[in-house]
JSON list of C-alpha atoms in Angstrom, two decimals:
[
{"chain": "A", "resi": 30, "resn": "UNK", "atom": "CA", "xyz": [-2.55, 29.53, 22.07]},
{"chain": "A", "resi": 31, "resn": "UNK", "atom": "CA", "xyz": [-3.37, 32.84, 23.64]},
{"chain": "A", "resi": 32, "resn": "UNK", "atom": "CA", "xyz": [-0.82, 35.06, 21.94]},
{"chain": "A", "resi": 33, "resn": "UNK", "atom": "CA", "xyz": [-1.73, 38.30, 23.71]},
{"chain": "A", "resi": 34, "resn": "UNK", "atom": "CA", "xyz": [-1.55, 36.65, 27.13]},
{"chain": "A", "resi": 35, "resn": "UNK", "atom": "CA", "xyz": [1.74, 34.97, 26.25]},
{"chain": "A", "resi": 36, "resn": "UNK", "atom": "CA", "xyz": [3.29, 38.27, 25.17]},
{"chain": "A", "resi": 37, "resn": "UNK", "atom": "CA", "xyz": [2.07, 40.07, 28.29]},
{"chain": "A", "resi": 38, "resn": "UNK", "atom": "CA", "xyz": [3.41, 37.34, 30.59]},
{"chain": "A", "resi": 39, "resn": "UNK", "atom": "CA", "xyz": [6.69, 37.15, 28.65]},
{"chain": "A", "resi": 40, "resn": "UNK", "atom": "CA", "xyz": [7.25, 40.90, 29.02]},
{"chain": "A", "resi": 41, "resn": "UNK", "atom": "CA", "xyz": [6.33, 40.77, 32.72]},
{"chain": "A", "resi": 42, "resn": "UNK", "atom": "CA", "xyz": [8.73, 37.86, 33.27]},
{"chain": "A", "resi": 43, "resn": "UNK", "atom": "CA", "xyz": [11.52, 39.83, 31.61]},
{"chain": "A", "resi": 44, "resn": "UNK", "atom": "CA", "xyz": [10.81, 43.06, 33.52]},
{"chain": "A", "resi": 45, "resn": "UNK", "atom": "CA", "xyz": [10.51, 41.41, 36.93]},
{"chain": "A", "resi": 46, "resn": "UNK", "atom": "CA", "xyz": [13.53, 39.15, 36.39]},
{"chain": "A", "resi": 47, "resn": "UNK", "atom": "CA", "xyz": [15.70, 42.06, 35.21]},
{"chain": "A", "resi": 48, "resn": "UNK", "atom": "CA", "xyz": [14.60, 44.33, 38.05]},
{"chain": "A", "resi": 49, "resn": "UNK", "atom": "CA", "xyz": [15.07, 41.72, 40.79]},
{"chain": "A", "resi": 50, "resn": "UNK", "atom": "CA", "xyz": [18.42, 40.65, 39.38]},
{"chain": "A", "resi": 51, "resn": "UNK", "atom": "CA", "xyz": [19.64, 44.26, 39.42]},
{"chain": "A", "resi": 52, "resn": "UNK", "atom": "CA", "xyz": [18.41, 44.68, 43.00]},
{"chain": "A", "resi": 53, "resn": "UNK", "atom": "CA", "xyz": [19.70, 41.44, 44.53]},
{"chain": "A", "resi": 54, "resn": "UNK", "atom": "CA", "xyz": [22.80, 40.73, 42.46]},
{"chain": "A", "resi": 55, "resn": "UNK", "atom": "CA", "xyz": [25.10, 43.23, 44.25]},
{"chain": "A", "resi": 56, "resn": "UNK", "atom": "CA", "xyz": [24.30, 41.58, 47.57]},
{"chain": "A", "resi": 57, "resn": "UNK", "atom": "CA", "xyz": [25.29, 38.12, 46.35]},
{"chain": "A", "resi": 58, "resn": "UNK", "atom": "CA", "xyz": [28.25, 39.09, 44.16]},
{"chain": "A", "resi": 59, "resn": "UNK", "atom": "CA", "xyz": [29.92, 40.94, 47.03]},
{"chain": "A", "resi": 60, "resn": "UNK", "atom": "CA", "xyz": [29.78, 37.77, 49.15]},
{"chain": "A", "resi": 61, "resn": "UNK", "atom": "CA", "xyz": [30.34, 35.22, 46.39]},
{"chain": "A", "resi": 62, "resn": "UNK", "atom": "CA", "xyz": [32.18, 37.07, 43.60]},
{"chain": "A", "resi": 63, "resn": "UNK", "atom": "CA", "xyz": [32.56, 34.35, 40.96]},
{"chain": "A", "resi": 64, "resn": "UNK", "atom": "CA", "xyz": [29.13, 32.76, 41.20]},
{"chain": "A", "resi": 65, "resn": "UNK", "atom": "CA", "xyz": [26.00, 34.25, 39.65]},
{"chain": "A", "resi": 66, "resn": "UNK", "atom": "CA", "xyz": [23.28, 32.18, 41.27]},
{"chain": "A", "resi": 67, "resn": "UNK", "atom": "CA", "xyz": [20.67, 34.87, 41.79]},
{"chain": "A", "resi": 68, "resn": "UNK", "atom": "CA", "xyz": [19.63, 35.25, 38.13]},
{"chain": "A", "resi": 69, "resn": "UNK", "atom": "CA", "xyz": [18.69, 31.56, 37.66]},
{"chain": "A", "resi": 70, "resn": "UNK", "atom": "CA", "xyz": [16.85, 31.45, 40.98]},
{"chain": "A", "resi": 71, "resn": "UNK", "atom": "CA", "xyz": [14.82, 34.54, 40.13]},
{"chain": "A", "resi": 72, "resn": "UNK", "atom": "CA", "xyz": [14.15, 33.16, 36.65]},
{"chain": "A", "resi": 73, "resn": "UNK", "atom": "CA", "xyz": [12.83, 29.91, 38.10]},
{"chain": "A", "resi": 74, "resn": "UNK", "atom": "CA", "xyz": [10.52, 31.64, 40.60]},
{"chain": "A", "resi": 75, "resn": "UNK", "atom": "CA", "xyz": [9.13, 34.26, 38.20]},
{"chain": "A", "resi": 76, "resn": "UNK", "atom": "CA", "xyz": [8.72, 31.85, 35.27]},
{"chain": "A", "resi": 77, "resn": "UNK", "atom": "CA", "xyz": [7.05, 29.32, 37.54]},
{"chain": "A", "resi": 78, "resn": "UNK", "atom": "CA", "xyz": [4.57, 31.90, 38.79]},
{"chain": "A", "resi": 79, "resn": "UNK", "atom": "CA", "xyz": [3.62, 33.26, 35.37]},
{"chain": "A", "resi": 80, "resn": "UNK", "atom": "CA", "xyz": [3.76, 29.77, 33.84]},
{"chain": "A", "resi": 81, "resn": "UNK", "atom": "CA", "xyz": [1.10, 28.63, 36.30]},
{"chain": "A", "resi": 82, "resn": "UNK", "atom": "CA", "xyz": [-1.05, 31.65, 35.45]},
{"chain": "A", "resi": 83, "resn": "UNK", "atom": "CA", "xyz": [-0.63, 30.91, 31.73]},
{"chain": "A", "resi": 84, "resn": "UNK", "atom": "CA", "xyz": [-1.33, 27.17, 31.93]},
{"chain": "A", "resi": 85, "resn": "UNK", "atom": "CA", "xyz": [-4.41, 27.69, 34.13]},
{"chain": "A", "resi": 86, "resn": "UNK", "atom": "CA", "xyz": [-6.13, 29.50, 31.25]},
{"chain": "A", "resi": 87, "resn": "UNK", "atom": "CA", "xyz": [-5.54, 26.59, 28.82]},
{"chain": "A", "resi": 88, "resn": "UNK", "atom": "CA", "xyz": [-8.21, 23.90, 28.49]},
{"chain": "A", "resi": 89, "resn": "UNK", "atom": "CA", "xyz": [-6.66, 21.34, 26.09]},
{"chain": "A", "resi": 90, "resn": "UNK", "atom": "CA", "xyz": [-3.18, 20.20, 25.02]},
{"chain": "A", "resi": 91, "resn": "UNK", "atom": "CA", "xyz": [-1.51, 21.66, 28.09]},
{"chain": "A", "resi": 92, "resn": "UNK", "atom": "CA", "xyz": [1.88, 20.07, 27.39]},
{"chain": "A", "resi": 93, "resn": "UNK", "atom": "CA", "xyz": [2.02, 21.44, 23.84]},
{"chain": "A", "resi": 94, "resn": "UNK", "atom": "CA", "xyz": [0.86, 24.84, 25.10]},
{"chain": "A", "resi": 95, "resn": "UNK", "atom": "CA", "xyz": [3.54, 24.70, 27.79]},
{"chain": "A", "resi": 96, "resn": "UNK", "atom": "CA", "xyz": [6.25, 24.10, 25.19]},
{"chain": "A", "resi": 97, "resn": "UNK", "atom": "CA", "xyz": [4.91, 26.81, 22.86]},
{"chain": "A", "resi": 98, "resn": "UNK", "atom": "CA", "xyz": [4.47, 29.25, 25.76]},
{"chain": "A", "resi": 99, "resn": "UNK", "atom": "CA", "xyz": [8.01, 28.53, 26.95]},
{"chain": "A", "resi": 100, "resn": "UNK", "atom": "CA", "xyz": [9.40, 29.16, 23.47]},
{"chain": "A", "resi": 101, "resn": "UNK", "atom": "CA", "xyz": [7.51, 32.43, 23.29]},
{"chain": "A", "resi": 102, "resn": "UNK", "atom": "CA", "xyz": [8.85, 33.48, 26.71]},
{"chain": "A", "resi": 103, "resn": "UNK", "atom": "CA", "xyz": [12.42, 32.76, 25.52]},
{"chain": "A", "resi": 104, "resn": "UNK", "atom": "CA", "xyz": [11.92, 34.64, 22.24]},
{"chain": "A", "resi": 105, "resn": "UNK", "atom": "CA", "xyz": [10.51, 37.64, 24.11]},
{"chain": "A", "resi": 106, "resn": "UNK", "atom": "CA", "xyz": [13.48, 37.51, 26.52]},
{"chain": "A", "resi": 107, "resn": "UNK", "atom": "CA", "xyz": [15.96, 37.54, 23.64]},
{"chain": "A", "resi": 108, "resn": "UNK", "atom": "CA", "xyz": [14.16, 40.38, 21.84]},
{"chain": "A", "resi": 109, "resn": "UNK", "atom": "CA", "xyz": [13.93, 42.56, 24.94]},
{"chain": "A", "resi": 110, "resn": "UNK", "atom": "CA", "xyz": [17.56, 41.86, 25.90]},
{"chain": "A", "resi": 111, "resn": "UNK", "atom": "CA", "xyz": [18.57, 42.89, 22.40]},
{"chain": "A", "resi": 112, "resn": "UNK", "atom": "CA", "xyz": [16.49, 46.08, 22.43]},
{"chain": "A", "resi": 113, "resn": "UNK", "atom": "CA", "xyz": [17.38, 47.30, 25.92]},
{"chain": "A", "resi": 114, "resn": "UNK", "atom": "CA", "xyz": [20.89, 45.96, 26.58]},
{"chain": "A", "resi": 115, "resn": "UNK", "atom": "CA", "xyz": [22.70, 44.92, 23.42]},
{"chain": "A", "resi": 116, "resn": "UNK", "atom": "CA", "xyz": [21.75, 47.74, 21.02]},
{"chain": "A", "resi": 117, "resn": "UNK", "atom": "CA", "xyz": [22.47, 50.63, 23.42]},
{"chain": "A", "resi": 118, "resn": "UNK", "atom": "CA", "xyz": [25.65, 48.87, 24.69]},
{"chain": "A", "resi": 119, "resn": "UNK", "atom": "CA", "xyz": [24.36, 49.11, 28.23]},
{"chain": "A", "resi": 120, "resn": "UNK", "atom": "CA", "xyz": [25.96, 47.20, 31.05]},
{"chain": "A", "resi": 121, "resn": "UNK", "atom": "CA", "xyz": [23.94, 44.44, 32.57]},
{"chain": "A", "resi": 122, "resn": "UNK", "atom": "CA", "xyz": [25.13, 41.51, 34.62]},
{"chain": "A", "resi": 123, "resn": "UNK", "atom": "CA", "xyz": [24.15, 38.92, 31.99]},
{"chain": "A", "resi": 124, "resn": "UNK", "atom": "CA", "xyz": [26.25, 40.64, 29.32]},
{"chain": "A", "resi": 125, "resn": "UNK", "atom": "CA", "xyz": [29.42, 39.13, 30.80]},
{"chain": "A", "resi": 126, "resn": "UNK", "atom": "CA", "xyz": [28.46, 35.73, 29.40]},
{"chain": "A", "resi": 127, "resn": "UNK", "atom": "CA", "xyz": [25.42, 36.23, 27.19]},
{"chain": "A", "resi": 128, "resn": "UNK", "atom": "CA", "xyz": [25.45, 32.82, 25.40]},
{"chain": "A", "resi": 129, "resn": "UNK", "atom": "CA", "xyz": [25.38, 31.07, 28.77]},
{"chain": "A", "resi": 130, "resn": "UNK", "atom": "CA", "xyz": [22.46, 33.29, 29.79]},
{"chain": "A", "resi": 131, "resn": "UNK", "atom": "CA", "xyz": [20.48, 32.38, 26.65]},
{"chain": "A", "resi": 132, "resn": "UNK", "atom": "CA", "xyz": [21.16, 28.65, 26.99]},
{"chain": "A", "resi": 133, "resn": "UNK", "atom": "CA", "xyz": [20.37, 28.50, 30.71]},
{"chain": "A", "resi": 134, "resn": "UNK", "atom": "CA", "xyz": [17.26, 30.68, 30.40]},
{"chain": "A", "resi": 135, "resn": "UNK", "atom": "CA", "xyz": [15.99, 28.59, 27.49]},
{"chain": "A", "resi": 136, "resn": "UNK", "atom": "CA", "xyz": [16.48, 25.31, 29.32]},
{"chain": "A", "resi": 137, "resn": "UNK", "atom": "CA", "xyz": [14.97, 26.56, 32.58]},
{"chain": "A", "resi": 138, "resn": "UNK", "atom": "CA", "xyz": [11.97, 28.22, 30.92]},
{"chain": "A", "resi": 139, "resn": "UNK", "atom": "CA", "xyz": [11.16, 25.32, 28.59]},
{"chain": "A", "resi": 140, "resn": "UNK", "atom": "CA", "xyz": [11.52, 22.80, 31.39]},
{"chain": "A", "resi": 141, "resn": "UNK", "atom": "CA", "xyz": [9.26, 24.74, 33.76]},
{"chain": "A", "resi": 142, "resn": "UNK", "atom": "CA", "xyz": [6.49, 25.49, 31.26]},
{"chain": "A", "resi": 143, "resn": "UNK", "atom": "CA", "xyz": [6.49, 21.96, 29.82]},
{"chain": "A", "resi": 144, "resn": "UNK", "atom": "CA", "xyz": [6.40, 20.43, 33.28]},
{"chain": "A", "resi": 145, "resn": "UNK", "atom": "CA", "xyz": [3.55, 22.74, 34.32]},
{"chain": "A", "resi": 146, "resn": "UNK", "atom": "CA", "xyz": [1.64, 21.70, 31.19]},
{"chain": "A", "resi": 147, "resn": "UNK", "atom": "CA", "xyz": [2.22, 18.05, 32.07]},
{"chain": "A", "resi": 148, "resn": "UNK", "atom": "CA", "xyz": [0.98, 18.59, 35.61]},
{"chain": "A", "resi": 149, "resn": "UNK", "atom": "CA", "xyz": [-2.06, 20.52, 34.37]},
{"chain": "A", "resi": 150, "resn": "UNK", "atom": "CA", "xyz": [-3.29, 17.60, 32.26]},
{"chain": "A", "resi": 151, "resn": "UNK", "atom": "CA", "xyz": [-3.12, 15.14, 35.16]},
{"chain": "A", "resi": 152, "resn": "UNK", "atom": "CA", "xyz": [-6.15, 14.36, 37.26]},
{"chain": "A", "resi": 153, "resn": "UNK", "atom": "CA", "xyz": [-5.05, 14.07, 40.87]},
{"chain": "A", "resi": 154, "resn": "UNK", "atom": "CA", "xyz": [-7.13, 12.44, 43.57]},
{"chain": "A", "resi": 155, "resn": "UNK", "atom": "CA", "xyz": [-5.76, 13.13, 47.02]},
{"chain": "A", "resi": 156, "resn": "UNK", "atom": "CA", "xyz": [-7.99, 10.76, 48.97]}
]
């Protein structure tokens, strides 16, 4: 496991996801007020991108590394949410239903990183 790389990617995932959610969420919530679809979509795209970058640097046990990397991404997300949004009592869109945010982010992140690890260990011949 590349701990330094995992922490850097986890922080980048959190920063980019938070920033894009704050930018695009007002557009979608004004049109669809009771549905928060933008946060999961952004999470999927950003986690997929950085998950690919993370898994590409792994040579063996890609599935296990995908699971461990996904768990680290989730732990970093929870820690940074706690530091920047929960402790200072700041308003953020995910604070309306934080347990749902944690559960959905955990499932999405673990699924994506594990699946990327599974795909990385396959040898594909496209002939």
